[in-house]
PDB file of C-alpha atoms in Angstrom:
ATOM      1  CA  MET A  84      -5.105-224.121 -26.527  1.00 56.00           C
ATOM      2  CA  HIS A  85      -1.441-226.526 -27.982  1.00 63.00           C
ATOM      3  CA  ARG A  86      -2.420-226.113 -31.175  1.00 70.00           C
ATOM      4  CA  HIS A  87      -4.848-223.273 -31.310  1.00 73.00           C
ATOM      5  CA  ALA A  88      -4.668-220.759 -28.763  1.00 77.00           C
ATOM      6  CA  LEU A  89      -0.688-220.780 -27.977  1.00 80.00           C
ATOM      7  CA  PRO A  90       0.151-219.203 -31.476  1.00 83.00           C
ATOM      8  CA  VAL A  91      -2.708-216.594 -31.294  1.00 80.00           C
ATOM      9  CA  LEU A  92      -1.510-216.141 -27.404  1.00 79.00           C
ATOM     10  CA  ALA A  93       1.949-215.240 -29.141  1.00 82.00           C
ATOM     11  CA  GLY A  94       1.293-212.891 -31.800  1.00 84.00           C
ATOM     12  CA  HIS A  95      -0.361-210.179 -29.185  1.00 81.00           C
ATOM     13  CA  GLY A  96       2.117-211.042 -26.887  1.00 84.00           C
ATOM     14  CA  PHE A  97      -0.781-212.317 -24.214  1.00 82.00           C
ATOM     15  CA  PRO A  98       0.555-214.139 -21.315  1.00 87.00           C
ATOM     16  CA  ALA A  99      -1.781-217.133 -19.558  1.00 89.00           C
ATOM     17  CA  THR A 100      -2.025-219.400 -17.063  1.00 92.00           C
ATOM     18  CA  LEU A 101      -3.061-223.521 -17.973  1.00 93.00           C
ATOM     19  CA  PHE A 102      -4.418-224.977 -15.207  1.00 95.00           C
ATOM     20  CA  VAL A 103      -3.837-228.435 -15.379  1.00 96.00           C
ATOM     21  CA  SER A 104      -5.876-231.100 -13.668  1.00 96.00           C
ATOM     22  CA  THR A 105      -2.960-233.542 -13.468  1.00 96.00           C
ATOM     23  CA  GLY A 106      -5.060-236.913 -13.530  1.00 94.00           C
ATOM     24  CA  TRP A 107      -6.680-235.985 -16.889  1.00 92.00           C
ATOM     25  CA  LEU A 108      -3.588-235.259 -18.424  1.00 93.00           C
ATOM     26  CA  ARG A 109      -2.941-238.030 -20.721  1.00 88.00           C
ATOM     27  CA  GLY A 110       0.557-239.830 -19.856  1.00 87.00           C
ATOM     28  CA  PRO A 111       1.793-241.865 -16.788  1.00 85.00           C
ATOM     29  CA  TYR A 112      -1.002-240.435 -14.226  1.00 87.00           C
ATOM     30  CA  ASP A 113      -3.863-240.650 -15.664  1.00 85.00           C
ATOM     31  CA  ASN A 114      -7.195-241.440 -14.198  1.00 84.00           C
ATOM     32  CA  GLY A 115      -9.642-241.657 -17.090  1.00 80.00           C
ATOM     33  CA  GLY A 116     -11.698-239.049 -15.392  1.00 80.00           C
ATOM     34  CA  GLY A 117     -11.597-236.594 -18.500  1.00 81.00           C
ATOM     35  CA  PRO A 118     -14.104-235.890 -20.194  1.00 79.00           C
ATOM     36  CA  GLY A 119     -12.432-236.147 -23.427  1.00 76.00           C
ATOM     37  CA  THR A 120      -9.171-235.584 -25.561  1.00 73.00           C
ATOM     38  CA  MET A 121      -7.059-233.989 -23.064  1.00 84.00           C
ATOM     39  CA  LEU A 122      -3.401-232.898 -23.479  1.00 91.00           C
ATOM     40  CA  ASP A 123      -0.908-234.876 -22.556  1.00 93.00           C
ATOM     41  CA  TRP A 124       2.831-233.764 -20.938  1.00 95.00           C
ATOM     42  CA  ASP A 125       5.002-233.236 -23.578  1.00 94.00           C
ATOM     43  CA  GLN A 126       2.191-230.768 -25.411  1.00 93.00           C
ATOM     44  CA  VAL A 127       2.404-229.375 -21.621  1.00 95.00           C
ATOM     45  CA  ARG A 128       5.970-228.975 -21.392  1.00 95.00           C
ATOM     46  CA  GLU A 129       5.883-227.174 -25.037  1.00 92.00           C
ATOM     47  CA  LEU A 130       3.280-224.745 -23.746  1.00 93.00           C
ATOM     48  CA  ALA A 131       5.551-224.059 -20.638  1.00 95.00           C
ATOM     49  CA  GLY A 132       8.408-223.933 -22.394  1.00 93.00           C
ATOM     50  CA  ALA A 133       6.248-220.916 -24.347  1.00 90.00           C
ATOM     51  CA  GLY A 134       5.944-218.879 -21.091  1.00 91.00           C
ATOM     52  CA  VAL A 135       2.579-220.224 -20.466  1.00 93.00           C
ATOM     53  CA  GLU A 136       2.007-220.367 -16.449  1.00 96.00           C
ATOM     54  CA  ILE A 137       1.521-223.701 -15.437  1.00 97.00           C
ATOM     55  CA  GLY A 138      -0.898-223.987 -12.685  1.00 98.00           C
ATOM     56  CA  GLY A 139      -2.254-226.998 -10.482  1.00 98.00           C
ATOM     57  CA  HIS A 140      -6.568-227.759 -10.894  1.00 97.00           C
ATOM     58  CA  SER A 141      -6.801-230.491  -8.539  1.00 97.00           C
ATOM     59  CA  HIS A 142      -5.807-234.245  -9.460  1.00 96.00           C
ATOM     60  CA  SER A 143      -9.105-235.480  -9.848  1.00 95.00           C
ATOM     61  CA  HIS A 144     -10.889-232.490 -10.618  1.00 95.00           C
ATOM     62  CA  PRO A 145     -13.634-232.765  -7.502  1.00 95.00           C
ATOM     63  CA  GLN A 146     -15.925-230.716  -5.483  1.00 93.00           C
ATOM     64  CA  LEU A 147     -13.000-229.860  -3.104  1.00 96.00           C
ATOM     65  CA  ASP A 148     -15.469-228.540  -0.672  1.00 92.00           C
ATOM     66  CA  ARG A 149     -16.881-231.016  -0.350  1.00 91.00           C
ATOM     67  CA  LEU A 150     -13.690-233.290   0.652  1.00 95.00           C
ATOM     68  CA  ASP A 151     -12.909-233.760   3.896  1.00 95.00           C
ATOM     69  CA  ASP A 152      -9.609-232.781   5.292  1.00 97.00           C
ATOM     70  CA  ASP A 153      -6.860-235.535   4.006  1.00 97.00           C
ATOM     71  CA  ARG A 154      -8.705-235.928   0.869  1.00 97.00           C
ATOM     72  CA  LEU A 155      -8.360-232.367   0.305  1.00 98.00           C
ATOM     73  CA  ARG A 156      -4.730-232.238   0.808  1.00 98.00           C
ATOM     74  CA  THR A 157      -4.385-235.257  -1.507  1.00 97.00           C
ATOM     75  CA  GLU A 158      -5.522-233.527  -4.280  1.00 97.00           C
ATOM     76  CA  LEU A 159      -3.577-230.492  -4.031  1.00 98.00           C
ATOM     77  CA  ILE A 160      -0.385-232.136  -2.939  1.00 98.00           C
ATOM     78  CA  LEU A 161      -0.590-234.960  -5.441  1.00 97.00           C
ATOM     79  CA  CYS A 162      -1.871-232.157  -8.553  1.00 97.00           C
ATOM     80  CA  LYS A 163       1.296-230.226  -7.206  1.00 98.00           C
ATOM     81  CA  GLU A 164       3.899-232.432  -6.967  1.00 97.00           C
ATOM     82  CA  ILE A 165       2.549-234.317 -10.033  1.00 97.00           C
ATOM     83  CA  VAL A 166       3.247-230.744 -12.195  1.00 98.00           C
ATOM     84  CA  SER A 167       6.941-230.046 -10.175  1.00 98.00           C
ATOM     85  CA  ASP A 168       7.380-233.451 -11.608  1.00 97.00           C
ATOM     86  CA  GLN A 169       6.677-233.471 -14.870  1.00 96.00           C
ATOM     87  CA  LEU A 170       7.910-229.835 -14.981  1.00 97.00           C
ATOM     88  CA  GLY A 171      11.072-229.223 -13.210  1.00 97.00           C
ATOM     89  CA  THR A 172       9.195-225.382 -11.234  1.00 96.00           C
ATOM     90  CA  VAL A 173       6.144-225.219  -8.265  1.00 97.00           C
ATOM     91  CA  PRO A 174       2.877-224.385  -9.930  1.00 98.00           C
ATOM     92  CA  ALA A 175       2.543-220.746  -8.323  1.00 97.00           C
ATOM     93  CA  SER A 176      -1.589-220.479  -8.322  1.00 97.00           C
ATOM     94  CA  PHE A 177      -3.840-222.676  -8.330  1.00 98.00           C
ATOM     95  CA  ALA A 178      -7.987-222.392 -10.183  1.00 96.00           C
ATOM     96  CA  TYR A 179     -11.231-224.360  -7.597  1.00 96.00           C
ATOM     97  CA  PRO A 180     -12.682-226.608  -9.636  1.00 94.00           C
ATOM     98  CA  TYR A 181     -16.275-225.758 -11.144  1.00 88.00           C
ATOM     99  CA  GLY A 182     -14.902-222.379  -8.778  1.00 86.00           C
ATOM    100  CA  TYR A 183     -16.211-223.860  -5.133  1.00 86.00           C
ATOM    101  CA  SER A 184     -14.365-223.064  -2.395  1.00 91.00           C
ATOM    102  CA  SER A 185     -14.677-222.227   1.081  1.00 92.00           C
ATOM    103  CA  ARG A 186     -12.633-220.766   3.706  1.00 95.00           C
ATOM    104  CA  ARG A 187     -11.597-224.458   4.750  1.00 97.00           C
ATOM    105  CA  VAL A 188     -10.382-224.672   1.265  1.00 97.00           C
ATOM    106  CA  ARG A 189      -8.858-221.385   0.147  1.00 97.00           C
ATOM    107  CA  ARG A 190      -6.808-222.125   4.069  1.00 97.00           C
ATOM    108  CA  ALA A 191      -5.178-225.538   2.542  1.00 98.00           C
ATOM    109  CA  VAL A 192      -3.917-224.454  -1.054  1.00 98.00           C
ATOM    110  CA  ARG A 193      -1.998-221.886   1.111  1.00 97.00           C
ATOM    111  CA  GLU A 194      -0.892-223.829   3.275  1.00 98.00           C
ATOM    112  CA  THR A 195      -0.526-226.602   0.413  1.00 97.00           C
ATOM    113  CA  GLY A 196       2.244-222.978  -0.759  1.00 97.00           C
ATOM    114  CA  TYR A 197       0.541-221.831  -3.742  1.00 97.00           C
ATOM    115  CA  ALA A 198       0.946-217.905  -4.140  1.00 97.00           C
ATOM    116  CA  GLN A 199      -2.836-217.961  -5.599  1.00 96.00           C
ATOM    117  CA  ALA A 200      -5.781-219.222  -6.310  1.00 96.00           C
ATOM    118  CA  LEU A 201      -9.599-218.057  -8.799  1.00 93.00           C
ATOM    119  CA  ALA A 202     -12.773-219.169  -8.341  1.00 89.00           C
ATOM    120  CA  VAL A 203     -14.361-218.406 -11.881  1.00 80.00           C
ATOM    121  CA  GLY A 204     -16.780-215.167 -10.563  1.00 75.00           C
ATOM    122  CA  ASN A 205     -17.109-214.278 -14.286  1.00 73.00           C
ATOM    123  CA  SER A 206     -15.530-210.683 -13.116  1.00 72.00           C
ATOM    124  CA  LEU A 207     -12.233-208.442 -12.991  1.00 74.00           C
ATOM    125  CA  ALA A 208      -9.721-209.662 -10.198  1.00 77.00           C
ATOM    126  CA  ARG A 209      -8.933-206.614  -7.821  1.00 80.00           C
ATOM    127  CA  ARG A 210      -6.619-206.548  -5.295  1.00 83.00           C
ATOM    128  CA  ALA A 211      -9.195-206.578  -2.370  1.00 87.00           C
ATOM    129  CA  GLN A 212     -10.846-210.346  -3.226  1.00 88.00           C
ATOM    130  CA  GLY A 213      -7.208-211.227  -2.346  1.00 91.00           C
ATOM    131  CA  PRO A 214      -4.776-213.806  -3.475  1.00 94.00           C
ATOM    132  CA  TYR A 215      -6.628-216.962  -2.758  1.00 95.00           C
ATOM    133  CA  ALA A 216     -10.296-215.665  -4.103  1.00 91.00           C
ATOM    134  CA  LEU A 217      -8.862-214.079  -7.235  1.00 90.00           C
ATOM    135  CA  ARG A 218     -12.278-213.999  -9.716  1.00 83.00           C
ATOM    136  CA  ARG A 219     -11.322-214.644 -13.550  1.00 82.00           C
ATOM    137  CA  VAL A 220     -14.015-214.565 -16.559  1.00 77.00           C
ATOM    138  CA  THR A 221     -14.779-217.846 -19.117  1.00 76.00           C
ATOM    139  CA  VAL A 222     -13.317-217.689 -22.473  1.00 76.00           C
ATOM    140  CA  ARG A 223     -15.139-220.300 -24.095  1.00 75.00           C
ATOM    141  CA  ARG A 224     -14.648-221.678 -27.510  1.00 77.00           C
ATOM    142  CA  THR A 225     -17.863-219.439 -29.096  1.00 82.00           C
ATOM    143  CA  THR A 226     -16.279-216.693 -27.376  1.00 78.00           C
ATOM    144  CA  SER A 227     -15.926-214.237 -30.673  1.00 81.00           C
ATOM    145  CA  ASP A 228     -13.253-211.938 -31.200  1.00 81.00           C
ATOM    146  CA  ALA A 229     -15.137-208.494 -30.233  1.00 83.00           C
ATOM    147  CA  GLU A 230     -16.512-209.889 -27.181  1.00 81.00           C
ATOM    148  CA  PHE A 231     -12.845-211.492 -26.683  1.00 77.00           C
ATOM    149  CA  ALA A 232     -11.522-207.644 -26.721  1.00 79.00           C
ATOM    150  CA  ARG A 233     -14.250-206.200 -24.286  1.00 78.00           C
ATOM    151  CA  LEU A 234     -13.651-208.951 -21.581  1.00 77.00           C
ATOM    152  CA  VAL A 235     -10.119-208.298 -21.795  1.00 75.00           C
ATOM    153  CA  GLU A 236     -10.756-204.703 -21.385  1.00 78.00           C
ATOM    154  CA  GLY A 237     -12.854-204.491 -18.898  1.00 73.00           C
ATOM    155  CA  ARG A 238     -16.026-203.785 -20.773  1.00 71.00           C
ATOM    156  CA  SER A 239     -19.531-205.265 -20.452  1.00 66.00           C
ATOM    157  CA  LEU A 240     -19.275-208.268 -18.615  1.00 65.00           C
ATOM    158  CA  ALA A 241     -21.919-207.251 -16.473  1.00 66.00           C
ATOM    159  CA  ARG A 242     -24.247-208.045 -19.920  1.00 66.00           C
ATOM    160  CA  ALA A 243     -21.809-211.159 -21.359  1.00 61.00           C
ATOM    161  CA  PHE A 244     -21.998-213.206 -18.341  1.00 64.00           C
ATOM    162  CA  ALA A 245     -26.006-212.169 -16.563  1.00 65.00           C
ATOM    163  CA  ARG A 246     -27.264-215.432 -17.655  1.00 67.00           C
ATOM    164  CA  ASP A 247     -23.856-217.549 -15.909  1.00 66.00           C
ATOM    165  CA  ARG A 248     -23.659-215.746 -12.800  1.00 63.00           C
ATOM    166  CA  ALA A 249     -27.988-215.951 -12.299  1.00 65.00           C
ATOM    167  CA  LEU A 250     -27.520-220.039 -13.078  1.00 65.00           C
ATOM    168  CA  THR A 251     -24.331-219.984 -10.700  1.00 64.00           C
ATOM    169  CA  LYS A 252     -25.882-218.206  -7.982  1.00 67.00           C
ATOM    170  CA  GLY A 253     -28.888-220.295  -7.921  1.00 69.00           C
ATOM    171  CA  TYR A 254     -26.643-223.469  -8.385  1.00 63.00           C
ATOM    172  CA  ALA A 255     -24.963-221.973  -5.358  1.00 67.00           C
ATOM    173  CA  MET A 256     -28.350-221.781  -3.176  1.00 70.00           C
ATOM    174  CA  VAL A 257     -28.543-225.326  -3.792  1.00 73.00           C
ATOM    175  CA  ARG A 258     -25.512-226.435  -2.613  1.00 69.00           C
ATOM    176  CA  ARG A 259     -26.185-225.173   0.304  1.00 69.00           C
ATOM    177  CA  VAL A 260     -29.362-226.275   0.778  1.00 74.00           C
ATOM    178  CA  ARG A 261     -27.418-229.899   0.214  1.00 71.00           C
ATOM    179  CA  GLN A 262     -24.287-229.306   2.279  1.00 70.00           C
ATOM    180  CA  ALA A 263     -26.646-228.250   5.458  1.00 74.00           C
ATOM    181  CA  ARG A 264     -28.885-231.647   4.535  1.00 77.00           C
ATOM    182  CA  ASP A 265     -25.837-233.512   4.831  1.00 74.00           C
ATOM    183  CA  ARG A 266     -24.868-231.960   7.944  1.00 73.00           C
ATOM    184  CA  ILE A 267     -27.635-233.144   9.524  1.00 83.00           C
ATOM    185  CA  GLY A 268     -28.112-236.798   8.341  1.00 70.00           C
ATOM    186  CA  ARG A 269     -31.274-236.655   6.376  1.00 56.00           C
ATOM    187  CA  PRO A 270     -31.019-239.131   3.796  1.00 57.00           C
ATOM    188  CA  ASP A 271     -32.025-238.505  -0.324  1.00 53.00           C
ATOM    189  CA  ASP A 272     -35.229-238.394  -1.225  1.00 46.00           C
TER     190      ASP A 272
END
């Protein structure tokens, strides 16, 4: 984003939000959990200075709906405090890692002081979703200029994300079964 996307966004006058997992950024809070080369805090500050909103994305990028209440709050608070400390502004937006949330997670995000939160959903955000369940679309490295234009205009979303939606629904079902199994205490097979 820092090198390639920022100039394009600025050239078109597009606002943007970068959601950061504070334990994955290179620097004093790096927990080594990032999946590859990540931005460092100087780059994040540069993006913020260029008008990019910096939002929270947890500290270590866990599946928040699988955490106990104490660990959930620690992930949310630590992320918010580190972003505030590094940038001098409190993040207003949050994106759920992997897009997963639950009523309990959404309540914790609200109580932590975030004004809004986004899941994946691969559809456009609508007022009826409420501020803590806003949907967003996925823009990948492979997204062409024409596909991006259709996404921005809200056209062809159903076709563009049909496969993603099917996979998301299937995996949601698998996760619900696993959670139910865990609640009744069955060992893994």
